[in-house]
Coordinates of C-alpha atoms in Angstrom, one line a residue:
X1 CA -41.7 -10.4 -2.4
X2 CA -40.7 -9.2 -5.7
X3 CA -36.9 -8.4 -6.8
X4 CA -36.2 -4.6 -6.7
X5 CA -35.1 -2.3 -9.8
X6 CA -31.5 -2.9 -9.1
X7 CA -31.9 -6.4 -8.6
X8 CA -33.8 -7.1 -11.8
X9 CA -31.7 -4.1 -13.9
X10 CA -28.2 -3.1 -14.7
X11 CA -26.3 -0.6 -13.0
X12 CA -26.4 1.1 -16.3
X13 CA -29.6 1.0 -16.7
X14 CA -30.5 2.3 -13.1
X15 CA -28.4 5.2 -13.8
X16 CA -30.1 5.9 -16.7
X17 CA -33.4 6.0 -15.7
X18 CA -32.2 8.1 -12.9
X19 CA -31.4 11.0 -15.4
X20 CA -35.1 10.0 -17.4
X21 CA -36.1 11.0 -13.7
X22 CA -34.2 14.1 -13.0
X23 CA -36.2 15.5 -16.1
X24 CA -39.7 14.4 -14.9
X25 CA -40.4 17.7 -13.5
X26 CA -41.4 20.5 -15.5
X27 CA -38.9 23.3 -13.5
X28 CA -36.1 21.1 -13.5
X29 CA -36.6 21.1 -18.1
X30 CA -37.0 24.8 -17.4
X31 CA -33.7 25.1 -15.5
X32 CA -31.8 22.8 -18.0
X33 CA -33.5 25.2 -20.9
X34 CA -32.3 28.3 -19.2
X35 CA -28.6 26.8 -19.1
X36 CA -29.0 25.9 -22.3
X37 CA -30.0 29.0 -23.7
X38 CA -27.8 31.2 -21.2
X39 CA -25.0 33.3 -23.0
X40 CA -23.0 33.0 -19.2
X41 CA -21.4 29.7 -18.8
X42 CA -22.4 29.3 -15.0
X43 CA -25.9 30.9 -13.7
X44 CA -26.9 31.3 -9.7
X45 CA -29.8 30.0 -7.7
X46 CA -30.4 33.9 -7.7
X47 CA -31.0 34.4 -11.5
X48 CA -33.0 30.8 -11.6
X49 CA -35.2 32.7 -9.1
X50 CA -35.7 35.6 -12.0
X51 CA -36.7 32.9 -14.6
X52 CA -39.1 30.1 -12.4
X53 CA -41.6 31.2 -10.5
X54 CA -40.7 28.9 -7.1
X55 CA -39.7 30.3 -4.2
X56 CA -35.8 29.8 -3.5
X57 CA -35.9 26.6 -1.1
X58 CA -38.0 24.9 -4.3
X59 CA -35.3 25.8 -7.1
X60 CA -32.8 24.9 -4.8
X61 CA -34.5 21.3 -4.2
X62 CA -35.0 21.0 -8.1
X63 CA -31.5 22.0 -8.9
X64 CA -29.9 19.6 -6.1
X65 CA -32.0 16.6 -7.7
X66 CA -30.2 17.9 -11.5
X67 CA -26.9 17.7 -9.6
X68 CA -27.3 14.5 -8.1
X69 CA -28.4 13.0 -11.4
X70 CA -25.4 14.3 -12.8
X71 CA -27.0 16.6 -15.4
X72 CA -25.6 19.8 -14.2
X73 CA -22.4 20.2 -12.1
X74 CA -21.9 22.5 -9.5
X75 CA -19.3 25.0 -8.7
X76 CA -18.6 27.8 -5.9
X77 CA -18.0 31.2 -7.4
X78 CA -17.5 34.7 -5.9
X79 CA -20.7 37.4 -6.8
X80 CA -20.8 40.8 -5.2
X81 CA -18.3 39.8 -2.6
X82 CA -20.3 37.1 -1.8
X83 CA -19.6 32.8 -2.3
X84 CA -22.6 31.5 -3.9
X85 CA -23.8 28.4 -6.2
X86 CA -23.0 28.4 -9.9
X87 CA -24.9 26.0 -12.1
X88 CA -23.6 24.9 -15.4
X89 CA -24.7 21.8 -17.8
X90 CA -23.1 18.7 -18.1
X91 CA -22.4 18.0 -21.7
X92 CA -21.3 14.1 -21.2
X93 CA -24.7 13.6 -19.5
X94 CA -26.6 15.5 -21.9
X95 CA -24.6 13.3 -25.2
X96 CA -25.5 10.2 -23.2
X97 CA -29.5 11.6 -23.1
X98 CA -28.9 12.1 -26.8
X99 CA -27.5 9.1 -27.7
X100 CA -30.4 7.1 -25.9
X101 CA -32.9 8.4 -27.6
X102 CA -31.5 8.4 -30.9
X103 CA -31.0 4.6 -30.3
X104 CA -34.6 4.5 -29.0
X105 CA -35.7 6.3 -32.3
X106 CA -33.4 4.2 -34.5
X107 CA -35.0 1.0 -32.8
X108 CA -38.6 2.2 -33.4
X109 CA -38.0 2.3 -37.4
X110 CA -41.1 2.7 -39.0
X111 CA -43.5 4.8 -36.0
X112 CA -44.7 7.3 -37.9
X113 CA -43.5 10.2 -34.6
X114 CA -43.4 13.0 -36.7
X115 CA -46.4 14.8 -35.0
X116 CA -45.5 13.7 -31.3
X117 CA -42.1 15.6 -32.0
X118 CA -43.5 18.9 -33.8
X119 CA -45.7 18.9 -30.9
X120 CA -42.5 19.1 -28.1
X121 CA -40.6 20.8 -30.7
X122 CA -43.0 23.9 -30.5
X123 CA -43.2 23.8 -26.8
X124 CA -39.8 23.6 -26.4
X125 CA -38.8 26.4 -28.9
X126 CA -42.0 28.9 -27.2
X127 CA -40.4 28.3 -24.1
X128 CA -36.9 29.4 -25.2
X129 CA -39.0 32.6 -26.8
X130 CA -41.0 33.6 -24.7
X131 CA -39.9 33.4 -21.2
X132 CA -42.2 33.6 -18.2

């Protein structure tokens, strides 16, 4: 039998790939676009529910999988008399994501990428525009 990831990879490296991971799903690059964008520093499984079109258990199972990754962080807060889940981004872990694929670019020199990243560039900014 064959050695496993962590056998074969650094811990570093496993963690990484874990956060590549946590973004493989596009609700979970809707949720980190909505935190992104929000003017509120924290938002609620409750005003996810207004923004994705999943039912409550799903955006709850994506936004678990963010804050296991590390990319959001969690935080109990008090709404209407009421405890609930506040969400907010996780700036280190979103540098680190940065800092990857600048290296990654960096490394790649001369890859003429120009139209792969208009492409994501408009589908990112649409999304941010015009929200479903």
């Amino acid at each position: 039998m064959g050695a496993t990831k962590h056998e074969v990879h650094s811990k570093e490296i496993n963690e990484l790939a874990s956060l590549f991971k946590a973004l493989s799903n596009p609700a979970r690059v809707k949720a980190l676009l909505i935190l992104a964008e929000s003017e509120q520093k924290t938002i609620t499984t409750e005003d996810f529910l207004n923004e994705i079109e999943l039912s409550q258990s799903s955006i709850s199972r994506h936004l678990s999988i963010l804050s296991d990754s590390g990319l959001i962080a969690t935080k109990i807060i008090t709404r209407n008399k009421k405890s609930c889940l506040a969400y907010q981004l996780n700036y280190e872990c979103i540098q680190i994501l940065q800092q990857v694929i600048s290296k990654i670019t960096q490394l790649s020199g001369n890859m003429n990428t120009n139209s792969f990243y208009s492409k994501y560039k408009n589908i990112i900014t649409a999304s941010l525009l015009f929200k479903t």
